[in-house]
Short mmCIF file of C-alpha atoms in Angstrom, two decimals:
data_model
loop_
_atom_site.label_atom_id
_atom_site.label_comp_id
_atom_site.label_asym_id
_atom_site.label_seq_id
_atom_site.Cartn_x
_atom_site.Cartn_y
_atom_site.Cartn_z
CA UNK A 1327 0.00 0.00 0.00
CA UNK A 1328 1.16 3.67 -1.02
CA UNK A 1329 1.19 6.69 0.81
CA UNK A 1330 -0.71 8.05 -1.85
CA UNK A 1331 -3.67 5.03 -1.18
CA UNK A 1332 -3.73 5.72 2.65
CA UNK A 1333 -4.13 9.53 2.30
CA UNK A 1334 -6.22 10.25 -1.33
CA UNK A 1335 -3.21 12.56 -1.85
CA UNK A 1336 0.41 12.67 -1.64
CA UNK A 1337 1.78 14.00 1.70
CA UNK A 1338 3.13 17.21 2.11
CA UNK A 1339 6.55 17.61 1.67
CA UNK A 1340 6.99 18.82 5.37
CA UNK A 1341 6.40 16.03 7.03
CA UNK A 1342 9.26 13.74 7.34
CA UNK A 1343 8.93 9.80 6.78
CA UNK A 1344 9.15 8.99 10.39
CA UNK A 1345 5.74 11.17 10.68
CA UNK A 1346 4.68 9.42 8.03
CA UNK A 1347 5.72 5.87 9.19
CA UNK A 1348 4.26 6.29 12.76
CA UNK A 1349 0.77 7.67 10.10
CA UNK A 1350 0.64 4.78 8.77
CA UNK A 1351 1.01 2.15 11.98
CA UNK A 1352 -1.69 4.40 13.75
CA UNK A 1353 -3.67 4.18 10.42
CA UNK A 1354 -3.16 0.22 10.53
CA UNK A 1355 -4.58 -0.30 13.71
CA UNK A 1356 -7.52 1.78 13.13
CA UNK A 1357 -6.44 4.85 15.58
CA UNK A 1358 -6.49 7.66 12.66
CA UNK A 1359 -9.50 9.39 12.54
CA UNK A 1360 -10.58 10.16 9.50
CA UNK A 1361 -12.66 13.62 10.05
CA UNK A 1362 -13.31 15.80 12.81
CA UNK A 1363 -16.46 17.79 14.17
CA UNK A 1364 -17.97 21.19 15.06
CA UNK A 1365 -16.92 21.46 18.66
CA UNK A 1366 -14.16 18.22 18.86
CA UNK A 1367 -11.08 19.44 21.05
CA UNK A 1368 -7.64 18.51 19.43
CA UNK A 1369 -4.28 18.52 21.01
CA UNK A 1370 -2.47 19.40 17.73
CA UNK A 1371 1.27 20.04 16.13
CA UNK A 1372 2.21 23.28 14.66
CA UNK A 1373 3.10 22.88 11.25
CA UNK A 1374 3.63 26.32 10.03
CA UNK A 1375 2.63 30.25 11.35
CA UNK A 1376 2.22 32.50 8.10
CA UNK A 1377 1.73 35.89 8.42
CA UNK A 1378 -2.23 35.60 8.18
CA UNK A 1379 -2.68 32.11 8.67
CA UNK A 1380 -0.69 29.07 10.02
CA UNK A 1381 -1.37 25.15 10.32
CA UNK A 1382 -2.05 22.61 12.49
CA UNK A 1383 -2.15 19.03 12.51
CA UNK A 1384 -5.70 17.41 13.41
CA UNK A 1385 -4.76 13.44 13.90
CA UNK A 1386 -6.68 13.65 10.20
CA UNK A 1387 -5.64 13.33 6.75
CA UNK A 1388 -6.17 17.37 6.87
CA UNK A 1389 -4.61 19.90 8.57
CA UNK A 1390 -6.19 22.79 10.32
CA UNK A 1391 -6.26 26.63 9.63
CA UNK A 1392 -5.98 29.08 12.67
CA UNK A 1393 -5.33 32.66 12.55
CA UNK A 1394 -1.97 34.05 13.38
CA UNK A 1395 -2.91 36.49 15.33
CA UNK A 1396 -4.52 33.73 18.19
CA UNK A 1397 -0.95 32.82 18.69
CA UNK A 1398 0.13 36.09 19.72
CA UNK A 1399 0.78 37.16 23.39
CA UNK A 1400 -0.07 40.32 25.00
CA UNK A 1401 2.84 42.11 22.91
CA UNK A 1402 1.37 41.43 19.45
CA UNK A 1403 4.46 38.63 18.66
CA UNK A 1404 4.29 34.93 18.01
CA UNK A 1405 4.27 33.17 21.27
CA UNK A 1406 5.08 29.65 19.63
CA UNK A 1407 6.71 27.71 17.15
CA UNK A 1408 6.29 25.56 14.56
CA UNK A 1409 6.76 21.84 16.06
CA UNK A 1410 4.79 23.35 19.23
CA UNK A 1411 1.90 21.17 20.44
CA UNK A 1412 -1.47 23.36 21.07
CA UNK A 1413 -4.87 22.52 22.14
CA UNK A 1414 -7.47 23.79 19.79
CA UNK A 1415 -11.14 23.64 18.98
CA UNK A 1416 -13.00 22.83 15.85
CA UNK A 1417 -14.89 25.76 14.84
CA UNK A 1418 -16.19 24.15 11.31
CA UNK A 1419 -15.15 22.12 8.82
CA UNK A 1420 -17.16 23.41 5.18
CA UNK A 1421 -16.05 23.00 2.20
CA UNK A 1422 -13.22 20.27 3.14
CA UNK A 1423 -11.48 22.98 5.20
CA UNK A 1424 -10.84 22.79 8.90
CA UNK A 1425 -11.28 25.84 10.92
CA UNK A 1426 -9.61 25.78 14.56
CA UNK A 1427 -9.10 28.30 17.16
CA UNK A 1428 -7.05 28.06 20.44
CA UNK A 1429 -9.19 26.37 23.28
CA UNK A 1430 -10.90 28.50 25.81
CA UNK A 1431 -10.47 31.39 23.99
CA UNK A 1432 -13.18 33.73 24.50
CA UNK A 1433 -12.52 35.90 21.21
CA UNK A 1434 -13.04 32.60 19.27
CA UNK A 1435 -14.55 33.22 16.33
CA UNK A 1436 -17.55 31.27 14.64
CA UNK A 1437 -17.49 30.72 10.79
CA UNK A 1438 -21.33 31.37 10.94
CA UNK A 1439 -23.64 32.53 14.18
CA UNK A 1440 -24.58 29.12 13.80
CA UNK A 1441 -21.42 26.83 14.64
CA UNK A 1442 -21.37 29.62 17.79
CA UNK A 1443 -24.46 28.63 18.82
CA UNK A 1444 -24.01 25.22 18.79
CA UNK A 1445 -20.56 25.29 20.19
CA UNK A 1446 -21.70 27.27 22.74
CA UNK A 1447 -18.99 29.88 22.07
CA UNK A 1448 -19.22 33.56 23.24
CA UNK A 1449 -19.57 36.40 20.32
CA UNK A 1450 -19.18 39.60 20.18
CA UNK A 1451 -21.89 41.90 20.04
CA UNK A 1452 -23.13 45.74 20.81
CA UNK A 1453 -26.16 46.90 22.42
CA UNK A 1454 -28.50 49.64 19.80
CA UNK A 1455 -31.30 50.50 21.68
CA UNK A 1456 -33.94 49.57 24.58
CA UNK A 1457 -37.00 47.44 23.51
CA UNK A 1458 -40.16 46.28 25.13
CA UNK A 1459 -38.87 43.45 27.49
CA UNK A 1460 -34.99 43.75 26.18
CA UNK A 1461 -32.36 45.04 24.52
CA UNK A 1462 -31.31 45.07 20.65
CA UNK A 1463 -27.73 43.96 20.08
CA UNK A 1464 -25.65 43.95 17.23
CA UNK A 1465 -24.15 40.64 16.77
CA UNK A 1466 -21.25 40.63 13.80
CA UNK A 1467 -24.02 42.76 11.70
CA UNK A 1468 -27.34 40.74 12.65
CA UNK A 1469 -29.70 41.86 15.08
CA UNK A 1470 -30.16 39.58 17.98
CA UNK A 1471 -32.09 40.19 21.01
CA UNK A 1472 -31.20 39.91 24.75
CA UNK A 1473 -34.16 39.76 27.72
CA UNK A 1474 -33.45 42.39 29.96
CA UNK A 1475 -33.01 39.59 32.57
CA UNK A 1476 -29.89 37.97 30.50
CA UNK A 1477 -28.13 41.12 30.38
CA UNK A 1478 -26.64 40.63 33.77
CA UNK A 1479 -26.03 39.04 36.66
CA UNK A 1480 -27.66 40.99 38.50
CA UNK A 1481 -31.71 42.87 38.49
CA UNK A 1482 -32.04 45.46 36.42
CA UNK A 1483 -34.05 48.25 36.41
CA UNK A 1484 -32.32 50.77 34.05
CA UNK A 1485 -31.08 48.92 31.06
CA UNK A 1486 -30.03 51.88 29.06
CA UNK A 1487 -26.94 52.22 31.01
CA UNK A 1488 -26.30 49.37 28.64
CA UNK A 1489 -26.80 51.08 25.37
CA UNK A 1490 -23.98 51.62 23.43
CA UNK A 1491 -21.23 48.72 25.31
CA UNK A 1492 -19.56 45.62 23.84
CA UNK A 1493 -19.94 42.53 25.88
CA UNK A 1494 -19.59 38.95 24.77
CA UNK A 1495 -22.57 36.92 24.85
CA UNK A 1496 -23.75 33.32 24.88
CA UNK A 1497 -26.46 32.26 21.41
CA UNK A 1498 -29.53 30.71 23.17
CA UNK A 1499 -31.90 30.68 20.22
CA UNK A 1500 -30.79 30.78 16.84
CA UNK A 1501 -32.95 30.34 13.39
CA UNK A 1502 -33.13 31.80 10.34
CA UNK A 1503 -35.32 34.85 12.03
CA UNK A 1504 -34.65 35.22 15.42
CA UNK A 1505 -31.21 35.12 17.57
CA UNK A 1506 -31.60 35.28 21.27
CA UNK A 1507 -28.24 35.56 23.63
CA UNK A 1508 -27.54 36.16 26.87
CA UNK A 1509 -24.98 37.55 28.73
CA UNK A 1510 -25.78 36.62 32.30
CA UNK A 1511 -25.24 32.75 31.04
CA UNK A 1512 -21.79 34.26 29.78
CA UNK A 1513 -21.42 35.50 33.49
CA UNK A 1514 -22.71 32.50 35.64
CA UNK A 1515 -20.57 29.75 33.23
CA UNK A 1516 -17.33 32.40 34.18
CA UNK A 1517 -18.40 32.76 37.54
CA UNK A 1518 -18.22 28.92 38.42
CA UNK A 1519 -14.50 28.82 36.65
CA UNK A 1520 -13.21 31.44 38.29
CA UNK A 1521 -14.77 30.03 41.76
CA UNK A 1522 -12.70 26.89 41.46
CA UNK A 1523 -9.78 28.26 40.98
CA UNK A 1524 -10.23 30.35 43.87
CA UNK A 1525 -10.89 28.13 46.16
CA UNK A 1526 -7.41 26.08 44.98
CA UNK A 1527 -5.24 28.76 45.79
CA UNK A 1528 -6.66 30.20 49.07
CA UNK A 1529 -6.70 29.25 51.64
CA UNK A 1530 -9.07 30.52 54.96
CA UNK A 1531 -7.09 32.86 57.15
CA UNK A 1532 -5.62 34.73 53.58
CA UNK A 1533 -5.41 38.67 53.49
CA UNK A 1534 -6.66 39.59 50.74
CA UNK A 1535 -7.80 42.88 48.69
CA UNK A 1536 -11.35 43.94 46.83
CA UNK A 1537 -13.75 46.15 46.23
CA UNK A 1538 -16.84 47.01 47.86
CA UNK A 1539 -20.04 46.40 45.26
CA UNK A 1540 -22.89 46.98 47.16
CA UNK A 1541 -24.64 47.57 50.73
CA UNK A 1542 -26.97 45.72 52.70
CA UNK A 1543 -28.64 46.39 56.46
CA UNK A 1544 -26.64 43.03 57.16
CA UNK A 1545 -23.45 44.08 55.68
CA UNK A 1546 -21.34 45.04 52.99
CA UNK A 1547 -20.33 42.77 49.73
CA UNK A 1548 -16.89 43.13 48.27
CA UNK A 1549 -15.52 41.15 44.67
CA UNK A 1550 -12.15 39.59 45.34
CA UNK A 1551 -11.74 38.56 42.32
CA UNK A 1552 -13.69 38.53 38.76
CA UNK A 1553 -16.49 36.55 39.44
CA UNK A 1554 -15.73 35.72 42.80
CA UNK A 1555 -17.44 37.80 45.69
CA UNK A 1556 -17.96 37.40 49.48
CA UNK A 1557 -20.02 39.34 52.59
CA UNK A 1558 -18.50 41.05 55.07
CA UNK A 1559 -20.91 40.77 58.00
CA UNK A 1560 -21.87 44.23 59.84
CA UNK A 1561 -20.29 42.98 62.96
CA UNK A 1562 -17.02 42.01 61.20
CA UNK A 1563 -16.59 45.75 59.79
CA UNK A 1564 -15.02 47.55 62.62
CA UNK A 1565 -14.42 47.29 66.54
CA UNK A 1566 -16.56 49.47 66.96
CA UNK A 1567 -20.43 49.15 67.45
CA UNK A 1568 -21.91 50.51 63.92
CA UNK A 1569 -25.63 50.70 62.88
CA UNK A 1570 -25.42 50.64 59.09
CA UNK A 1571 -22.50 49.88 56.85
CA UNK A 1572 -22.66 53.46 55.43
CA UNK A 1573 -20.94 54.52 58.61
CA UNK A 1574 -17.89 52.22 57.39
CA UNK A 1575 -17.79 51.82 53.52
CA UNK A 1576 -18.89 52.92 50.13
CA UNK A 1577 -20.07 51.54 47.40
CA UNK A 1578 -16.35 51.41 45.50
CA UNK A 1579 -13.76 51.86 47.98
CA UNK A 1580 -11.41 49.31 48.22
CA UNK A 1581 -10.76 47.15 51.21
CA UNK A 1582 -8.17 44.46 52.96
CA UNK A 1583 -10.00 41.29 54.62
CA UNK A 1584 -9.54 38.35 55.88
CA UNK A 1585 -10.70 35.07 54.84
CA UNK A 1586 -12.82 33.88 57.67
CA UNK A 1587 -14.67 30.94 56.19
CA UNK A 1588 -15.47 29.82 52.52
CA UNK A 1589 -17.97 27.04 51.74
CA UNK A 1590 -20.28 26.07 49.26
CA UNK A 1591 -23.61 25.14 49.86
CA UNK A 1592 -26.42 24.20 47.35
CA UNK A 1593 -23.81 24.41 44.49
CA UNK A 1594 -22.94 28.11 45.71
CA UNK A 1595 -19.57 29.39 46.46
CA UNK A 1596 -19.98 31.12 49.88
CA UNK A 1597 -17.27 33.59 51.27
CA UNK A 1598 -17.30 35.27 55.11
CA UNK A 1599 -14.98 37.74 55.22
CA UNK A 1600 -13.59 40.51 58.25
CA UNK A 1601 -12.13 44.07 58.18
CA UNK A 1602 -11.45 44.32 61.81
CA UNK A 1603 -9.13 41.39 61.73
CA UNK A 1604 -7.42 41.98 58.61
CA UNK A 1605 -5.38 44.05 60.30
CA UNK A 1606 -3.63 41.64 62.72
CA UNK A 1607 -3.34 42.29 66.28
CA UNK A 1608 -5.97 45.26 66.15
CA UNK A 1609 -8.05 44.13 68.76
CA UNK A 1610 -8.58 46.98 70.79
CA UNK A 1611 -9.31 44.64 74.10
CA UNK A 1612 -6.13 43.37 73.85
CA UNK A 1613 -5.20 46.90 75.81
CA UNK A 1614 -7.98 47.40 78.48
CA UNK A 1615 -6.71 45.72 81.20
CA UNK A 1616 -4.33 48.33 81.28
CA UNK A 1617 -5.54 51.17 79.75
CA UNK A 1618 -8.84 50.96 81.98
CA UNK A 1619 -7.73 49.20 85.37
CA UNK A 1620 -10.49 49.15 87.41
CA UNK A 1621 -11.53 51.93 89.32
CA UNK A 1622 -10.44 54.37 86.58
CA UNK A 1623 -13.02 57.13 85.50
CA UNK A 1624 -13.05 57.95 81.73
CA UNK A 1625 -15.18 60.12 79.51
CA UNK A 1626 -17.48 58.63 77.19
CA UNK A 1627 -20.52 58.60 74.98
CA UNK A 1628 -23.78 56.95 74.92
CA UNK A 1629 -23.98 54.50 72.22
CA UNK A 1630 -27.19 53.29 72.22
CA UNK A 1631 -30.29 53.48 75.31
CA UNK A 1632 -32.11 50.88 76.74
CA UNK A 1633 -34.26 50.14 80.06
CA UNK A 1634 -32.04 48.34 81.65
CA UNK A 1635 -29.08 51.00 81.51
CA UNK A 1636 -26.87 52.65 79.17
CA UNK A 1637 -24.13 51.42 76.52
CA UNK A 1638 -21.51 53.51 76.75
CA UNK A 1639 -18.43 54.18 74.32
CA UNK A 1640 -15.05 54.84 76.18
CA UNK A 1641 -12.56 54.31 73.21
CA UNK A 1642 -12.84 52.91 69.81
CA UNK A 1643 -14.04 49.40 70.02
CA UNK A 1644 -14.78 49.08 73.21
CA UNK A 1645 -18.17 49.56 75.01
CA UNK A 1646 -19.27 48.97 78.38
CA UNK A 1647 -22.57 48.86 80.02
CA UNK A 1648 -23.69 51.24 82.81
CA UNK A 1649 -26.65 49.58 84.76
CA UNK A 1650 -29.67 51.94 85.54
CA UNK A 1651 -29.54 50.11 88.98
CA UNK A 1652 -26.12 52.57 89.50
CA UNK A 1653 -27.91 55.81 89.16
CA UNK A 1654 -31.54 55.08 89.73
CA UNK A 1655 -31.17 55.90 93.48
CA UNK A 1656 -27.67 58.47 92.83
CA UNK A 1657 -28.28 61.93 93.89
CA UNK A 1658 -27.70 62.78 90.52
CA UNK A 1659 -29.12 59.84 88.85
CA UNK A 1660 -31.78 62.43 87.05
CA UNK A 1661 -28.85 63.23 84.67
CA UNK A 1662 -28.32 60.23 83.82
CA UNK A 1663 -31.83 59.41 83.12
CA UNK A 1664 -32.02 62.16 80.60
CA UNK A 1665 -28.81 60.82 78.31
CA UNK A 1666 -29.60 60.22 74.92
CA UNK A 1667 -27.38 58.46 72.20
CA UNK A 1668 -24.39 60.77 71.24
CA UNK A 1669 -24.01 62.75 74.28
CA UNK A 1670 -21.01 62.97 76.38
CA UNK A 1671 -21.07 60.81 79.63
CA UNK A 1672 -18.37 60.45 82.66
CA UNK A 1673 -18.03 56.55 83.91
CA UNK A 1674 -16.31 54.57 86.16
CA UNK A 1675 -14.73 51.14 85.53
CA UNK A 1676 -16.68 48.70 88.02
CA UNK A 1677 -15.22 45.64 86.63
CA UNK A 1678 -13.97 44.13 83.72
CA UNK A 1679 -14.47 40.79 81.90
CA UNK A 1680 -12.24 40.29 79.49
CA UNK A 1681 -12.74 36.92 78.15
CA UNK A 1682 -16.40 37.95 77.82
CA UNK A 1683 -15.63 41.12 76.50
CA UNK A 1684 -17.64 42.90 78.68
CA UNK A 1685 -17.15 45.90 80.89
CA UNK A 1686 -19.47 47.11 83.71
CA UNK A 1687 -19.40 51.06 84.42
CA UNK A 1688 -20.48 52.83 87.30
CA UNK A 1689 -21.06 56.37 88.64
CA UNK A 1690 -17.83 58.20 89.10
CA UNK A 1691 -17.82 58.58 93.17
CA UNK A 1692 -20.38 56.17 94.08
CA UNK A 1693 -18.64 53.88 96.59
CA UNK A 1694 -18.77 57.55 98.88
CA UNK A 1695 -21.83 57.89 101.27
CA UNK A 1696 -23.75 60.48 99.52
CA UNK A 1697 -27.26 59.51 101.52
CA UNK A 1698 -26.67 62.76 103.76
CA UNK A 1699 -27.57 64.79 100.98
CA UNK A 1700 -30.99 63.65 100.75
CA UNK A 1701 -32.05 64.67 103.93
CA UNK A 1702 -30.62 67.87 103.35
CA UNK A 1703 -32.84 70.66 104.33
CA UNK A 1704 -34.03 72.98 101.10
CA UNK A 1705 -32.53 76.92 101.75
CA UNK A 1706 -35.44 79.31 103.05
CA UNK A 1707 -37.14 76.51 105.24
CA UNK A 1708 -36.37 77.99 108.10
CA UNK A 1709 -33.93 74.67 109.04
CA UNK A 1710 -30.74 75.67 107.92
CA UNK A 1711 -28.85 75.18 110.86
CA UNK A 1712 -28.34 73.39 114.84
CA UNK A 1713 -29.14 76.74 116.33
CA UNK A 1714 -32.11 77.16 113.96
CA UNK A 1715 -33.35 73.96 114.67
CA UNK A 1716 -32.93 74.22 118.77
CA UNK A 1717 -35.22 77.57 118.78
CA UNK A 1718 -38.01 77.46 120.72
CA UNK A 1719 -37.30 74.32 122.30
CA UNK A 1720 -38.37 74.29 125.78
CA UNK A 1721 -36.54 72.48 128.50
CA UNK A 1722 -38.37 71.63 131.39
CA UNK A 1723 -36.93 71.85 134.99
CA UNK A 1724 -36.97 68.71 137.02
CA UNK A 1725 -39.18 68.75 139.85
#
């Protein structure tokens, strides 16, 4: 048997017999495919890079065409060379050509809308205009339309904010009339990548950098990475006792955490994250028991009111409770009862718990006997003094 009766053709004078040899064996025991489809993914030889166009071997009797320029690295220059193995994907195979493209490329491009949409392969495309229920989107000069609730991840309410932008999309209806895509399937599919490799390289306990996307009563969310995004509880934003993230963070800013738990549940990547231990040993109660040794009096402010007594703020992080059993019967316990959240406030340190992390305050001065000034007589009563008090007294004579 010829080369020529193996192949339908003669073999390109490129190849060197030894390629052709170990051809042939492979062809013999019925390994050698003889065609390729839409979609197949090919570990493949580089057989030549052209300026426009180069080759690449298929495991068929023909080689496959990819552009140049998907070889090229963030400079613009040829990142490989010819003998190079690459993995590529079929992108289609008309007219007895075979068109690749590097695998997991997102700028892959489609002969037709068609072998995109049923390779699943992200196009292109560039939102016109705002329609009932959508958006218009220019996809490599055909109109296609995307559902206002494919165009993100997230809900939206304003989707001309869109008008105008490039994105890639995903093809989920295709026919001769109508094209449907979606980017949010574009979004989810990337999401779950970049979520497992995430959760290969860190580790719980990292430090790590983001940005802060949006605000909740509960807390603030911040992306770590594309894709990737965890919640920093309200409690786990500062030391100090906050009522809102807005007193914290904005929408924006970017912030160091810590990695305080990550698991998935129900297929979701979950991520708890802290700001007030990112920063090491910033625990402010590591320093009470000697900035506040018992005893000491300190000025403060009311954080917050409630029946049972007031929470008071002596230093950032740290906030003690003053029982309204320690000034209910104080000779000046009707100041206290008139405090309101944000005003100033002198307390005592009663006692401290510091595995707790709780502090009880007291009225500066209360272990003095103050009880005499109760029964102190009001000025004008006509009491004001011993001598006062002794007039008119009559002392009978014994008999």
């Amino acid at each position: 048997m010829s080369k020529k009766d193996i192949f339908g053709d003669d073999i390109d004078s490129g190849k060197s017999f030894e390629d052709f040899e170990a051809m042939f064996a492979q062809s013999e025991a019925g390994g050698l495919k003889t065609r390729v489809s839409v979609g197949d993914k090919i570990r493949g030889e580089i057989l030549s890079i052209g300026k426009e166009e180069s080759f690449v071997s298929t495991g068929t009797p023909t080689d496959g065409m990819i552009f140049t320029r998907d070889l090229l690295d963030e400079n613009k220059e040829v990142k490989y060379h010819v003998g190079d193995m690459i993995d590529v994907v079929v992108l289609s195979t008309k007219g007895g050509e075979i068109r690749l493209t590097m695998k997991g490329s997102k700028s892959a491009e489609a002969d037709s809308l068609e072998d995109a949409y049923d390779m699943e392969l992200p196009v292109s495309g560039t939102v016109t205009e705002v329609v009932n229920g959508g958006l218009r989107v220019n996809v490599q000069g055909k109109t296609a339309f995307c559902p206002i609730s494919q165009i993100d991840s997230r809900f939206v309410t304003d989707a001309s904010e869109y008008v105008g932008k490039k994105f890639d999309f995903l093809i989920t209806q295709f026919d001769k009339r109508n094209i449907v895509v979606s980017r949010r399937k574009l979004l989810e599919m990337q999401k779950v990548e970049n979520e497992g490799a995430f959760m290969q390289k860190v580790q719980v306990g990292a430090i790590l950098e983001g940005r802060i996307t949006r605000l909740e009563k509960f807390g603030a969310f911040v992306e770590l990475e594309s894709g990737v995004e965890g919640l920093i509880h309200l409690s786990e934003l500062t030391w100090s006792r906050v009522h809102s993230p807005q007193e914290v963070v904005s929408p924006g800013q970017t912030v160091t955490v810590k990695l305080l738990k990550m698991e998935e549940i129900d297929g979701k990547l979950k991520l708890s994250l802290s700001m007030k231990q990112a920063d090491g040993d910033g625990n402010p109660w590591n320093s009470v028991p000697a900035k506040f040794p018992v005893g000491t009096v300190v000025n403060g402010k009311v954080e917050k009111k409630e029946v049972y007594g007031l929470f008071v703020n002596i230093a950032p992080g740290i906030t003690g409770l003053l029982p309204k059993a320690k000034w209910r019967d104080h000779v000046d316990g009707a100041q206290f009862e008139n405090k309101k959240r944000g005003d100033d406030i002198a307390v005592q340190i009663d006692e401290i718990k510091f595995e707790d992390k709780k502090i009880s305050l007291g009225v500066p001065g209360a272990g003095e006997d103050h009880t005499w000034r109760a029964h102190q007589p009001a000025s004008g009563s006509g009491f004001g003094s011993l001598g006062d008090a002794l007039k008119g007294l009559q002392i009978k004579p014994k008999k």
